[in-house]
mmCIF file of C-alpha atoms in Angstrom:
data_model
loop_
_atom_site.group_PDB
_atom_site.id
_atom_site.type_symbol
_atom_site.label_atom_id
_atom_site.label_comp_id
_atom_site.label_asym_id
_atom_site.label_seq_id
_atom_site.Cartn_x
_atom_site.Cartn_y
_atom_site.Cartn_z
ATOM 1 C CA MET N 1 -61.835 -193.328 23.612
ATOM 2 C CA SER N 2 -65.061 -193.774 25.711
ATOM 3 C CA TYR N 3 -66.057 -191.036 27.946
ATOM 4 C CA ILE N 4 -68.565 -190.885 30.806
ATOM 5 C CA GLN N 5 -71.576 -188.683 29.988
ATOM 6 C CA GLN N 6 -73.740 -186.654 32.295
ATOM 7 C CA GLY N 7 -77.149 -188.210 32.783
ATOM 8 C CA THR N 8 -75.976 -191.755 32.527
ATOM 9 C CA PRO N 9 -75.897 -194.274 35.562
ATOM 10 C CA LEU N 10 -72.199 -194.351 35.252
ATOM 11 C CA PHE N 11 -71.874 -190.653 35.578
ATOM 12 C CA ARG N 12 -74.008 -190.701 38.785
ATOM 13 C CA LYS N 13 -72.047 -193.607 40.248
ATOM 14 C CA THR N 14 -68.683 -191.916 39.458
ATOM 15 C CA SER N 15 -69.954 -188.595 40.872
ATOM 16 C CA PHE N 16 -71.140 -190.296 44.070
ATOM 17 C CA ALA N 17 -67.771 -191.970 44.623
ATOM 18 C CA PHE N 18 -65.929 -188.620 44.256
ATOM 19 C CA PHE N 19 -68.476 -186.935 46.519
ATOM 20 C CA ALA N 20 -67.608 -189.646 49.102
ATOM 21 C CA ALA N 21 -63.848 -189.064 48.436
ATOM 22 C CA GLY N 22 -64.108 -185.315 48.797
ATOM 23 C CA PHE N 23 -66.239 -185.799 51.935
ATOM 24 C CA ASN N 24 -63.504 -188.137 53.381
ATOM 25 C CA THR N 25 -60.582 -185.902 52.632
ATOM 26 C CA PHE N 26 -61.924 -182.653 53.975
ATOM 27 C CA ALA N 27 -63.575 -184.194 57.026
ATOM 28 C CA ILE N 28 -60.141 -185.634 58.208
ATOM 29 C CA LEU N 29 -58.293 -182.509 57.162
ATOM 30 C CA TYR N 30 -60.413 -179.880 58.847
ATOM 31 C CA CYS N 31 -61.749 -181.745 61.906
ATOM 32 C CA VAL N 32 -59.047 -179.958 63.992
ATOM 33 C CA GLN N 33 -60.080 -176.497 63.011
ATOM 34 C CA PRO N 34 -62.666 -175.881 65.724
ATOM 35 C CA LEU N 35 -60.554 -177.776 68.189
ATOM 36 C CA MET N 36 -57.753 -175.368 68.151
ATOM 37 C CA PRO N 37 -59.030 -173.369 71.211
ATOM 38 C CA GLU N 38 -59.257 -176.720 73.095
ATOM 39 C CA PHE N 39 -55.678 -177.507 72.135
ATOM 40 C CA SER N 40 -54.751 -174.078 73.319
ATOM 41 C CA LYS N 41 -56.309 -174.664 76.775
ATOM 42 C CA GLU N 42 -55.248 -178.377 77.347
ATOM 43 C CA PHE N 43 -51.576 -178.065 75.923
ATOM 44 C CA SER N 44 -51.050 -174.508 77.154
ATOM 45 C CA ILE N 45 -50.037 -173.298 73.664
ATOM 46 C CA ASN N 46 -50.918 -170.070 71.845
ATOM 47 C CA PRO N 47 -53.244 -169.816 68.741
ATOM 48 C CA THR N 48 -50.334 -169.725 66.200
ATOM 49 C CA THR N 49 -48.811 -172.876 67.548
ATOM 50 C CA ALA N 50 -52.244 -174.586 67.762
ATOM 51 C CA SER N 51 -52.770 -173.733 64.176
ATOM 52 C CA LEU N 52 -49.937 -176.281 63.308
ATOM 53 C CA SER N 53 -52.392 -179.074 63.867
ATOM 54 C CA LEU N 54 -53.831 -178.029 60.419
ATOM 55 C CA SER N 55 -50.927 -176.208 58.899
ATOM 56 C CA ILE N 56 -48.421 -179.031 59.209
ATOM 57 C CA THR N 57 -50.894 -181.506 57.628
ATOM 58 C CA THR N 58 -51.611 -179.303 54.666
ATOM 59 C CA MET N 59 -47.934 -178.622 54.105
ATOM 60 C CA VAL N 60 -46.894 -182.300 53.960
ATOM 61 C CA LEU N 61 -50.057 -182.941 51.864
ATOM 62 C CA ALA N 62 -48.823 -180.332 49.384
ATOM 63 C CA ILE N 63 -45.411 -181.749 49.127
ATOM 64 C CA SER N 64 -46.704 -185.362 48.860
ATOM 65 C CA MET N 65 -49.164 -184.616 46.133
ATOM 66 C CA LEU N 66 -46.273 -183.830 43.708
ATOM 67 C CA ILE N 67 -44.986 -187.373 44.337
ATOM 68 C CA PHE N 68 -48.349 -189.179 44.200
ATOM 69 C CA GLY N 69 -49.451 -187.330 41.024
ATOM 70 C CA SER N 70 -46.380 -188.508 39.255
ATOM 71 C CA LEU N 71 -46.625 -192.045 40.473
ATOM 72 C CA SER N 72 -50.185 -192.255 39.341
ATOM 73 C CA GLU N 73 -48.970 -191.782 35.800
ATOM 74 C CA VAL N 74 -47.271 -195.183 36.188
ATOM 75 C CA TRP N 75 -49.340 -197.168 38.729
ATOM 76 C CA GLY N 76 -52.844 -196.047 37.806
ATOM 77 C CA ARG N 77 -55.471 -193.910 39.383
ATOM 78 C CA LYS N 78 -57.864 -195.877 41.409
ATOM 79 C CA PRO N 79 -55.495 -198.161 43.478
ATOM 80 C CA ILE N 80 -53.592 -195.237 44.864
ATOM 81 C CA MET N 81 -56.731 -193.266 45.724
ATOM 82 C CA VAL N 82 -58.360 -196.128 47.558
ATOM 83 C CA SER N 83 -55.050 -196.930 49.489
ATOM 84 C CA SER N 84 -54.757 -193.293 50.335
ATOM 85 C CA MET N 85 -58.293 -192.944 51.775
ATOM 86 C CA LEU N 86 -57.832 -196.070 53.854
ATOM 87 C CA ALA N 87 -54.620 -195.047 55.304
ATOM 88 C CA ALA N 88 -55.695 -191.556 56.169
ATOM 89 C CA SER N 89 -58.794 -192.939 58.036
ATOM 90 C CA VAL N 90 -56.776 -195.300 60.098
ATOM 91 C CA PHE N 91 -54.252 -192.770 61.078
ATOM 92 C CA CYS N 92 -57.178 -190.356 61.950
ATOM 93 C CA ILE N 93 -58.360 -192.916 64.423
ATOM 94 C CA LEU N 94 -54.775 -193.240 65.806
ATOM 95 C CA THR N 95 -54.570 -189.453 66.138
ATOM 96 C CA ALA N 96 -57.482 -189.669 68.799
ATOM 97 C CA PHE N 97 -54.980 -191.520 71.090
ATOM 98 C CA SER N 98 -52.412 -188.670 71.185
ATOM 99 C CA PRO N 99 -51.092 -188.183 74.684
ATOM 100 C CA ASN N 100 -49.668 -184.675 73.971
ATOM 101 C CA PHE N 101 -49.487 -182.158 71.136
ATOM 102 C CA HIS N 102 -46.100 -183.375 69.852
ATOM 103 C CA PHE N 103 -47.777 -186.936 69.168
ATOM 104 C CA LEU N 104 -50.781 -185.135 67.693
ATOM 105 C CA LEU N 105 -48.471 -183.330 65.206
ATOM 106 C CA VAL N 106 -46.674 -186.540 64.317
ATOM 107 C CA PHE N 107 -50.021 -188.377 63.537
ATOM 108 C CA ARG N 108 -51.233 -185.344 61.543
ATOM 109 C CA THR N 109 -48.180 -185.193 59.497
ATOM 110 C CA ILE N 110 -48.674 -188.915 58.564
ATOM 111 C CA GLU N 111 -52.176 -188.161 57.824
ATOM 112 C CA GLY N 112 -51.085 -185.328 55.383
ATOM 113 C CA ILE N 113 -48.898 -187.794 53.467
ATOM 114 C CA SER N 114 -51.696 -190.395 53.359
ATOM 115 C CA LEU N 115 -54.294 -187.976 52.214
ATOM 116 C CA ALA N 116 -52.119 -186.790 49.350
ATOM 117 C CA GLY N 117 -53.036 -189.830 47.056
ATOM 118 C CA LEU N 118 -56.654 -188.721 46.473
ATOM 119 C CA PRO N 119 -56.838 -184.938 45.703
ATOM 120 C CA SER N 120 -53.582 -185.178 43.457
ATOM 121 C CA ILE N 121 -55.248 -187.721 41.221
ATOM 122 C CA ALA N 122 -58.829 -186.949 41.409
ATOM 123 C CA MET N 123 -58.899 -183.990 38.950
ATOM 124 C CA ALA N 124 -56.790 -186.070 36.457
ATOM 125 C CA TYR N 125 -59.138 -189.073 36.739
ATOM 126 C CA LEU N 126 -62.121 -186.816 36.010
ATOM 127 C CA GLY N 127 -60.409 -184.973 33.211
ATOM 128 C CA GLU N 128 -59.549 -188.336 31.504
ATOM 129 C CA GLU N 129 -62.968 -190.159 32.020
ATOM 130 C CA ILE N 130 -65.568 -187.396 31.965
ATOM 131 C CA GLU N 131 -66.485 -185.809 28.521
ATOM 132 C CA SER N 132 -65.574 -182.113 28.407
ATOM 133 C CA LYS N 133 -69.064 -180.826 28.404
ATOM 134 C CA SER N 134 -69.909 -182.578 31.643
ATOM 135 C CA LEU N 135 -66.572 -181.825 33.333
ATOM 136 C CA GLY N 136 -67.764 -178.679 34.954
ATOM 137 C CA THR N 137 -70.728 -180.390 36.662
ATOM 138 C CA ALA N 138 -68.610 -183.393 37.586
ATOM 139 C CA MET N 139 -65.870 -181.248 39.144
ATOM 140 C CA GLY N 140 -68.548 -179.183 40.935
ATOM 141 C CA LEU N 141 -69.960 -182.262 42.519
ATOM 142 C CA TYR N 142 -66.571 -183.483 43.631
ATOM 143 C CA ILE N 143 -65.812 -180.042 45.296
ATOM 144 C CA CYS N 144 -69.352 -180.214 46.716
ATOM 145 C CA GLY N 145 -68.222 -183.319 48.550
ATOM 146 C CA ASN N 146 -65.249 -181.400 49.779
ATOM 147 C CA SER N 147 -67.373 -178.697 51.128
ATOM 148 C CA ILE N 148 -69.802 -181.111 52.833
ATOM 149 C CA GLY N 149 -66.865 -183.004 54.358
ATOM 150 C CA ALA N 150 -65.297 -179.681 55.516
ATOM 151 C CA VAL N 151 -68.775 -178.749 57.145
ATOM 152 C CA PHE N 152 -69.279 -182.140 58.770
ATOM 153 C CA GLY N 153 -65.787 -182.505 60.053
ATOM 154 C CA ARG N 154 -65.781 -178.993 61.703
ATOM 155 C CA VAL N 155 -69.307 -179.185 63.258
ATOM 156 C CA PHE N 156 -69.222 -182.770 64.205
ATOM 157 C CA SER N 157 -65.865 -182.673 65.911
ATOM 158 C CA GLY N 158 -66.662 -179.268 67.610
ATOM 159 C CA MET N 159 -69.852 -180.523 68.947
ATOM 160 C CA LEU N 160 -68.496 -183.820 70.220
ATOM 161 C CA SER N 161 -65.452 -182.168 71.728
ATOM 162 C CA ASP N 162 -67.750 -179.817 73.839
ATOM 163 C CA TYR N 163 -69.449 -182.852 75.392
ATOM 164 C CA PHE N 164 -66.899 -185.703 75.236
ATOM 165 C CA GLY N 165 -63.418 -184.069 74.504
ATOM 166 C CA TRP N 166 -61.403 -183.767 71.402
ATOM 167 C CA HIS N 167 -60.224 -187.386 71.559
ATOM 168 C CA ILE N 168 -63.656 -188.820 70.856
ATOM 169 C CA ALA N 169 -64.313 -186.217 68.377
ATOM 170 C CA ILE N 170 -61.328 -187.008 66.076
ATOM 171 C CA GLY N 171 -61.926 -190.759 66.610
ATOM 172 C CA GLY N 172 -65.495 -190.426 65.420
ATOM 173 C CA ILE N 173 -64.330 -188.654 62.247
ATOM 174 C CA GLY N 174 -61.923 -191.509 61.531
ATOM 175 C CA ILE N 175 -64.643 -194.207 61.918
ATOM 176 C CA ILE N 176 -66.916 -192.345 59.503
ATOM 177 C CA SER N 177 -64.111 -191.887 57.069
ATOM 178 C CA LEU N 178 -63.549 -195.633 56.849
ATOM 179 C CA ALA N 179 -67.294 -195.882 55.680
ATOM 180 C CA ALA N 180 -66.776 -193.259 53.039
ATOM 181 C CA THR N 181 -63.619 -195.220 51.872
ATOM 182 C CA LEU N 182 -65.673 -198.302 51.297
ATOM 183 C CA ILE N 183 -68.248 -196.444 49.292
ATOM 184 C CA PHE N 184 -65.570 -194.873 47.163
ATOM 185 C CA TRP N 185 -63.855 -198.303 46.517
ATOM 186 C CA LYS N 186 -67.237 -199.968 45.567
ATOM 187 C CA CYS N 187 -68.654 -197.188 43.411
ATOM 188 C CA LEU N 188 -65.657 -195.825 41.372
ATOM 189 C CA PRO N 189 -65.285 -197.553 37.881
ATOM 190 C CA PRO N 190 -61.648 -198.453 36.915
ATOM 191 C CA SER N 191 -59.983 -196.053 34.470
ATOM 192 C CA ARG N 192 -60.761 -196.731 30.844
ATOM 193 C CA ASN N 193 -58.816 -193.933 29.184
ATOM 194 C CA PHE N 194 -55.606 -194.033 31.335
ATOM 195 C CA LYS N 195 -52.408 -195.167 29.699
ATOM 196 C CA ALA N 196 -49.618 -196.242 32.042
ATOM 197 C CA ARG N 197 -46.204 -194.804 31.510
ATOM 198 C CA GLN N 198 -42.676 -195.985 32.671
ATOM 199 C CA LEU N 199 -41.277 -194.092 35.685
ATOM 200 C CA LYS N 200 -38.823 -191.866 34.200
ATOM 201 C CA ILE N 201 -37.653 -189.351 36.688
ATOM 202 C CA GLY N 202 -36.001 -187.155 33.932
ATOM 203 C CA LYS N 203 -39.058 -187.041 31.912
ATOM 204 C CA LEU N 204 -41.394 -186.328 34.787
ATOM 205 C CA GLY N 205 -39.055 -183.435 35.805
ATOM 206 C CA LYS N 206 -39.086 -182.222 32.270
ATOM 207 C CA SER N 207 -42.937 -182.320 32.112
ATOM 208 C CA LEU N 208 -42.964 -180.535 35.576
ATOM 209 C CA ILE N 209 -40.859 -177.715 34.083
ATOM 210 C CA ASP N 210 -43.166 -177.491 31.008
ATOM 211 C CA HIS N 211 -46.124 -176.751 33.211
ATOM 212 C CA LEU N 212 -44.258 -174.000 34.988
ATOM 213 C CA LYS N 213 -43.473 -172.405 31.441
ATOM 214 C CA ASP N 214 -47.190 -171.768 30.984
ATOM 215 C CA PRO N 215 -47.994 -168.321 32.428
ATOM 216 C CA VAL N 216 -51.662 -169.149 32.574
ATOM 217 C CA LEU N 217 -51.047 -172.278 34.690
ATOM 218 C CA ILE N 218 -48.690 -170.284 36.867
ATOM 219 C CA CYS N 219 -51.382 -167.678 37.527
ATOM 220 C CA LEU N 220 -53.973 -170.383 38.427
ATOM 221 C CA PHE N 221 -51.454 -172.099 40.846
ATOM 222 C CA VAL N 222 -50.855 -168.784 42.765
ATOM 223 C CA MET N 223 -54.547 -168.088 42.687
ATOM 224 C CA GLY N 224 -55.212 -171.459 44.500
ATOM 225 C CA PHE N 225 -52.500 -170.446 46.967
ATOM 226 C CA LEU N 226 -54.225 -167.223 47.705
ATOM 227 C CA LEU N 227 -57.789 -168.566 47.822
ATOM 228 C CA LEU N 228 -57.127 -171.285 50.272
ATOM 229 C CA GLY N 229 -54.724 -169.163 52.345
ATOM 230 C CA SER N 230 -57.362 -166.590 52.980
ATOM 231 C CA ASN N 231 -60.120 -169.180 53.692
ATOM 232 C CA VAL N 232 -57.965 -171.015 56.318
ATOM 233 C CA ALA N 233 -56.927 -167.780 58.003
ATOM 234 C CA LEU N 234 -60.491 -166.616 58.227
ATOM 235 C CA PHE N 235 -62.024 -169.830 59.745
ATOM 236 C CA ASN N 236 -59.013 -170.594 61.873
ATOM 237 C CA TYR N 237 -59.362 -167.465 63.912
ATOM 238 C CA ILE N 238 -63.066 -166.761 63.779
ATOM 239 C CA ALA N 239 -63.461 -169.423 66.634
ATOM 240 C CA TYR N 240 -61.054 -167.446 68.802
ATOM 241 C CA ALA N 241 -62.890 -164.097 67.959
ATOM 242 C CA LEU N 242 -66.307 -165.484 68.741
ATOM 243 C CA LEU N 243 -65.265 -167.226 72.023
ATOM 244 C CA GLU N 244 -63.990 -163.869 73.293
ATOM 245 C CA ARG N 245 -65.906 -160.774 74.307
ATOM 246 C CA PRO N 246 -68.216 -159.171 73.189
ATOM 247 C CA TYR N 247 -69.599 -162.472 71.771
ATOM 248 C CA SER N 248 -68.465 -165.101 74.367
ATOM 249 C CA LEU N 249 -70.240 -167.845 72.566
ATOM 250 C CA SER N 250 -69.996 -171.544 73.485
ATOM 251 C CA GLN N 251 -67.839 -174.082 71.634
ATOM 252 C CA THR N 252 -70.978 -175.791 70.334
ATOM 253 C CA PHE N 253 -72.491 -172.615 68.981
ATOM 254 C CA VAL N 254 -69.285 -171.666 67.257
ATOM 255 C CA SER N 255 -69.042 -175.155 65.746
ATOM 256 C CA TRP N 256 -72.613 -174.710 64.192
ATOM 257 C CA ILE N 257 -71.261 -171.550 62.492
ATOM 258 C CA PHE N 258 -69.101 -173.899 60.338
ATOM 259 C CA LEU N 259 -72.375 -174.911 58.866
ATOM 260 C CA ILE N 260 -71.939 -171.974 56.692
ATOM 261 C CA MET N 261 -69.430 -173.996 54.627
ATOM 262 C CA ILE N 262 -72.477 -175.965 53.154
ATOM 263 C CA ILE N 263 -72.975 -172.950 50.882
ATOM 264 C CA GLY N 264 -70.009 -174.294 49.007
ATOM 265 C CA MET N 265 -72.077 -177.328 48.007
ATOM 266 C CA PHE N 266 -74.441 -175.034 46.041
ATOM 267 C CA SER N 267 -71.742 -172.642 44.947
ATOM 268 C CA SER N 268 -69.438 -175.135 43.247
ATOM 269 C CA VAL N 269 -72.198 -176.912 41.380
ATOM 270 C CA TRP N 270 -74.005 -173.553 40.382
ATOM 271 C CA THR N 271 -70.812 -172.054 39.359
ATOM 272 C CA GLY N 272 -69.868 -175.153 37.205
ATOM 273 C CA LYS N 273 -73.182 -174.733 35.358
ATOM 274 C CA LEU N 274 -72.580 -170.906 34.837
ATOM 275 C CA VAL N 275 -69.064 -171.575 33.462
ATOM 276 C CA ASP N 276 -70.564 -174.042 30.827
ATOM 277 C CA ARG N 277 -72.802 -171.101 29.665
ATOM 278 C CA HIS N 278 -70.743 -167.931 30.212
ATOM 279 C CA GLY N 279 -67.029 -168.935 30.317
ATOM 280 C CA LYS N 280 -64.453 -169.222 32.956
ATOM 281 C CA GLN N 281 -63.072 -165.661 32.915
ATOM 282 C CA LYS N 282 -66.303 -163.843 33.686
ATOM 283 C CA ILE N 283 -67.476 -166.216 36.361
ATOM 284 C CA LEU N 284 -64.053 -166.282 38.047
ATOM 285 C CA PHE N 285 -64.052 -162.443 38.294
ATOM 286 C CA ILE N 286 -67.527 -162.491 39.893
ATOM 287 C CA SER N 287 -66.531 -165.222 42.316
ATOM 288 C CA LEU N 288 -63.469 -163.163 43.484
ATOM 289 C CA LEU N 289 -65.580 -160.095 43.911
ATOM 290 C CA ILE N 290 -68.111 -161.920 46.018
ATOM 291 C CA THR N 291 -65.197 -163.342 48.112
ATOM 292 C CA LEU N 292 -63.740 -159.911 48.708
ATOM 293 C CA THR N 293 -67.109 -158.460 49.682
ATOM 294 C CA GLY N 294 -67.702 -161.135 52.271
ATOM 295 C CA VAL N 295 -64.196 -160.627 53.811
ATOM 296 C CA CYS N 296 -64.886 -156.848 54.241
ATOM 297 C CA LEU N 297 -68.347 -157.556 55.790
ATOM 298 C CA THR N 298 -66.792 -159.659 58.513
ATOM 299 C CA LEU N 299 -65.223 -156.475 59.947
ATOM 300 C CA ASP N 300 -68.724 -155.455 61.226
ATOM 301 C CA THR N 301 -69.011 -156.107 65.005
ATOM 302 C CA HIS N 302 -72.642 -157.170 64.647
ATOM 303 C CA LEU N 303 -72.833 -160.888 64.790
ATOM 304 C CA PHE N 304 -75.425 -161.168 61.972
ATOM 305 C CA ILE N 305 -73.483 -159.068 59.511
ATOM 306 C CA LYS N 306 -70.299 -160.953 60.400
ATOM 307 C CA ILE N 307 -71.872 -164.364 59.754
ATOM 308 C CA LEU N 308 -73.389 -162.915 56.439
ATOM 309 C CA GLY N 309 -69.889 -161.947 55.477
ATOM 310 C CA LEU N 310 -68.684 -165.413 56.233
ATOM 311 C CA GLY N 311 -71.451 -166.760 53.983
ATOM 312 C CA LEU N 312 -70.557 -164.543 51.041
ATOM 313 C CA PHE N 313 -66.829 -165.300 51.482
ATOM 314 C CA THR N 314 -67.633 -169.066 51.419
ATOM 315 C CA PHE N 315 -69.811 -168.849 48.321
ATOM 316 C CA GLY N 316 -67.237 -166.866 46.374
ATOM 317 C CA PHE N 317 -64.267 -169.017 47.647
ATOM 318 C CA PHE N 318 -65.701 -172.363 46.432
ATOM 319 C CA GLY N 319 -66.814 -170.880 43.173
ATOM 320 C CA GLY N 320 -63.389 -169.558 42.395
ATOM 321 C CA HIS N 321 -61.676 -172.816 43.447
ATOM 322 C CA SER N 322 -63.866 -174.913 41.337
ATOM 323 C CA ILE N 323 -63.182 -172.692 38.293
ATOM 324 C CA ALA N 324 -59.464 -172.499 38.792
ATOM 325 C CA SER N 325 -58.987 -176.225 39.400
ATOM 326 C CA SER N 326 -60.999 -177.363 36.514
ATOM 327 C CA TRP N 327 -59.261 -174.661 34.289
ATOM 328 C CA VAL N 328 -55.860 -176.331 35.237
ATOM 329 C CA GLY N 329 -57.244 -179.724 34.073
ATOM 330 C CA GLN N 330 -58.361 -178.420 30.794
ATOM 331 C CA ARG N 331 -55.314 -176.139 30.129
ATOM 332 C CA ALA N 332 -52.684 -178.930 30.649
ATOM 333 C CA LEU N 333 -52.694 -181.064 27.451
ATOM 334 C CA GLN N 334 -50.353 -183.661 28.855
ATOM 335 C CA ASN N 335 -49.579 -185.034 32.247
ATOM 336 C CA LYS N 336 -52.807 -183.635 33.736
ATOM 337 C CA ALA N 337 -52.298 -185.352 37.079
ATOM 338 C CA GLN N 338 -48.856 -183.656 37.513
ATOM 339 C CA ALA N 339 -50.509 -180.340 36.564
ATOM 340 C CA SER N 340 -53.307 -180.977 39.096
ATOM 341 C CA SER N 341 -50.692 -181.847 41.612
ATOM 342 C CA LEU N 342 -48.938 -178.620 41.120
ATOM 343 C CA TYR N 343 -52.139 -176.549 41.508
ATOM 344 C CA LEU N 344 -52.935 -178.409 44.748
ATOM 345 C CA PHE N 345 -49.345 -178.144 45.950
ATOM 346 C CA LEU N 346 -49.743 -174.255 45.924
ATOM 347 C CA TYR N 347 -53.353 -174.576 47.149
ATOM 348 C CA TYR N 348 -52.486 -176.507 50.293
ATOM 349 C CA THR N 349 -49.259 -174.597 50.745
ATOM 350 C CA GLY N 350 -51.461 -171.470 50.818
ATOM 351 C CA SER N 351 -53.473 -173.186 53.595
ATOM 352 C CA SER N 352 -50.278 -173.664 55.738
ATOM 353 C CA VAL N 353 -48.771 -170.274 55.095
ATOM 354 C CA GLY N 354 -52.131 -168.410 55.356
ATOM 355 C CA GLY N 355 -53.232 -170.394 58.375
ATOM 356 C CA THR N 356 -50.057 -169.739 60.386
ATOM 357 C CA LEU N 357 -49.454 -166.225 59.077
ATOM 358 C CA GLY N 358 -52.984 -165.376 59.976
ATOM 359 C CA GLY N 359 -52.086 -166.199 63.644
ATOM 360 C CA VAL N 360 -49.411 -163.644 63.573
ATOM 361 C CA PHE N 361 -51.796 -160.948 62.425
ATOM 362 C CA TRP N 362 -54.408 -162.133 64.925
ATOM 363 C CA SER N 363 -51.950 -161.946 67.882
ATOM 364 C CA THR N 364 -50.651 -158.618 66.877
ATOM 365 C CA TYR N 365 -53.618 -156.733 65.365
ATOM 366 C CA GLY N 366 -56.655 -158.815 66.114
ATOM 367 C CA TRP N 367 -59.450 -159.617 63.766
ATOM 368 C CA GLY N 368 -58.822 -156.417 61.633
ATOM 369 C CA GLY N 369 -55.255 -157.860 61.022
ATOM 370 C CA VAL N 370 -56.603 -161.143 59.776
ATOM 371 C CA ILE N 371 -59.046 -159.359 57.356
ATOM 372 C CA SER N 372 -56.230 -156.956 56.151
ATOM 373 C CA MET N 373 -54.065 -159.937 55.160
ATOM 374 C CA ASN N 374 -56.971 -161.569 53.445
ATOM 375 C CA VAL N 375 -57.878 -158.402 51.470
ATOM 376 C CA GLY N 376 -54.184 -158.311 50.353
ATOM 377 C CA PHE N 377 -54.416 -161.980 49.143
ATOM 378 C CA LEU N 378 -57.576 -161.264 47.199
ATOM 379 C CA MET N 379 -56.202 -158.034 45.563
ATOM 380 C CA ILE N 380 -53.240 -160.101 44.168
ATOM 381 C CA GLY N 381 -55.906 -162.632 42.995
ATOM 382 C CA PHE N 382 -57.531 -159.963 40.919
ATOM 383 C CA MET N 383 -54.238 -159.096 39.353
ATOM 384 C CA LEU N 384 -53.734 -162.696 38.466
ATOM 385 C CA TRP N 385 -57.135 -162.664 36.913
ATOM 386 C CA ALA N 386 -56.321 -159.825 34.771
ATOM 387 C CA CYS N 387 -53.177 -161.479 33.514
ATOM 388 C CA VAL N 388 -54.903 -164.676 32.669
ATOM 389 C CA SER N 389 -57.657 -162.701 30.747
ATOM 390 C CA LYS N 390 -55.061 -160.791 28.769
ATOM 391 C CA ILE N 391 -53.126 -163.907 27.806
ATOM 392 C CA VAL N 392 -56.283 -165.864 26.910
ATOM 393 C CA LEU N 393 -57.525 -162.909 24.826
ATOM 394 C CA ASN N 394 -54.312 -162.550 22.958
ATOM 395 C CA SER N 395 -54.202 -166.247 22.113
ATOM 396 C CA LYS N 396 -57.685 -166.048 20.704
ATOM 397 C CA LYS N 397 -56.692 -163.170 18.412
ATOM 398 C CA VAL N 398 -53.701 -165.125 17.108
ATOM 399 C CA THR N 399 -55.906 -168.135 16.538
ATOM 400 C CA LYS N 400 -58.314 -166.142 14.514
ATOM 401 C CA VAL N 401 -55.558 -164.602 12.422
ATOM 402 C CA VAL N 402 -54.087 -168.025 11.704
ATOM 403 C CA GLU N 403 -57.553 -169.429 10.667
ATOM 404 C CA PHE N 404 -58.091 -166.466 8.441
ATOM 405 C CA ASP N 405 -54.792 -166.892 6.679
#
């Protein structure tokens, strides 16, 4: 088999294509996050209901990825990913014309289904086409595109809504996403190591169960759930907290705070390189520790300390996610797209659950309630890390004994 190696023109072209893909996916997905206070005002709904504009999208995205991941084993990687990006961009533009919140939720639901074709397949494509030594860097660059798209979608839509309203903000994101789709289509090389299979529901179901028999994969799946759940809860309600007293910041200023997400661009790439040197277990623990420290710092009422905490949380979150997601791709020996889809299913389900559950904690206990929920999520994350470390250590001991014999 011929693999794409780091440093070659094909590696740079592939990385740029997936950077654009990650940008497109997350810009569309998260452009509504800073607009939630606007939805609350215009449609007279509470913060928990407004959070459905994001939660419902991530939930159907999570479910749909299980289907697209399996279909890609039959139909191929690139065609589904390109079609997914194009459809999501078109429906994003249509969302801008929503006359009420119910229509907005319908369009956001369709967007979630459309978006599923990209993230459910991306990690499998990279795992098949990129050499193992370069996979950490390639995955880091893809997640880097995710972070840039998440930043741009939030800041751009928040600023435009402050001056022109949320309709123009969402429409602008859709037009830019069309351009990102064109870049992806032109730059991504066709699969060279993909082998199509016949669509056999029974075998796909069996392989799905096989993945769930691996305790390491289960721990990584749940860790993805906890990481994104805590992230979305934190950033969903930080806007409400900063728009209220004692801060009383403007919508534009709050939108600029989402620029802190750009830290993920450096974190994911830097973490990928550290993993290649020091191993996944050690760097994952450090990432979780940084994430927890950041969460706790946001309890401080001083604005600078609160923003510093958001920065540390973001750094640790993107590092942890890049490690866990690439670990899934390497751990699954067969049906990698399906394993990736399972990880992302739990990952985006965490977004829906954490985002909406965070609204309950916010309404009942305020910002301290949101942080308490996040700390609980991350403590479970440490327990999962300990389980994975123990299993991996035991498997290495067994391997050494076998080699010795």
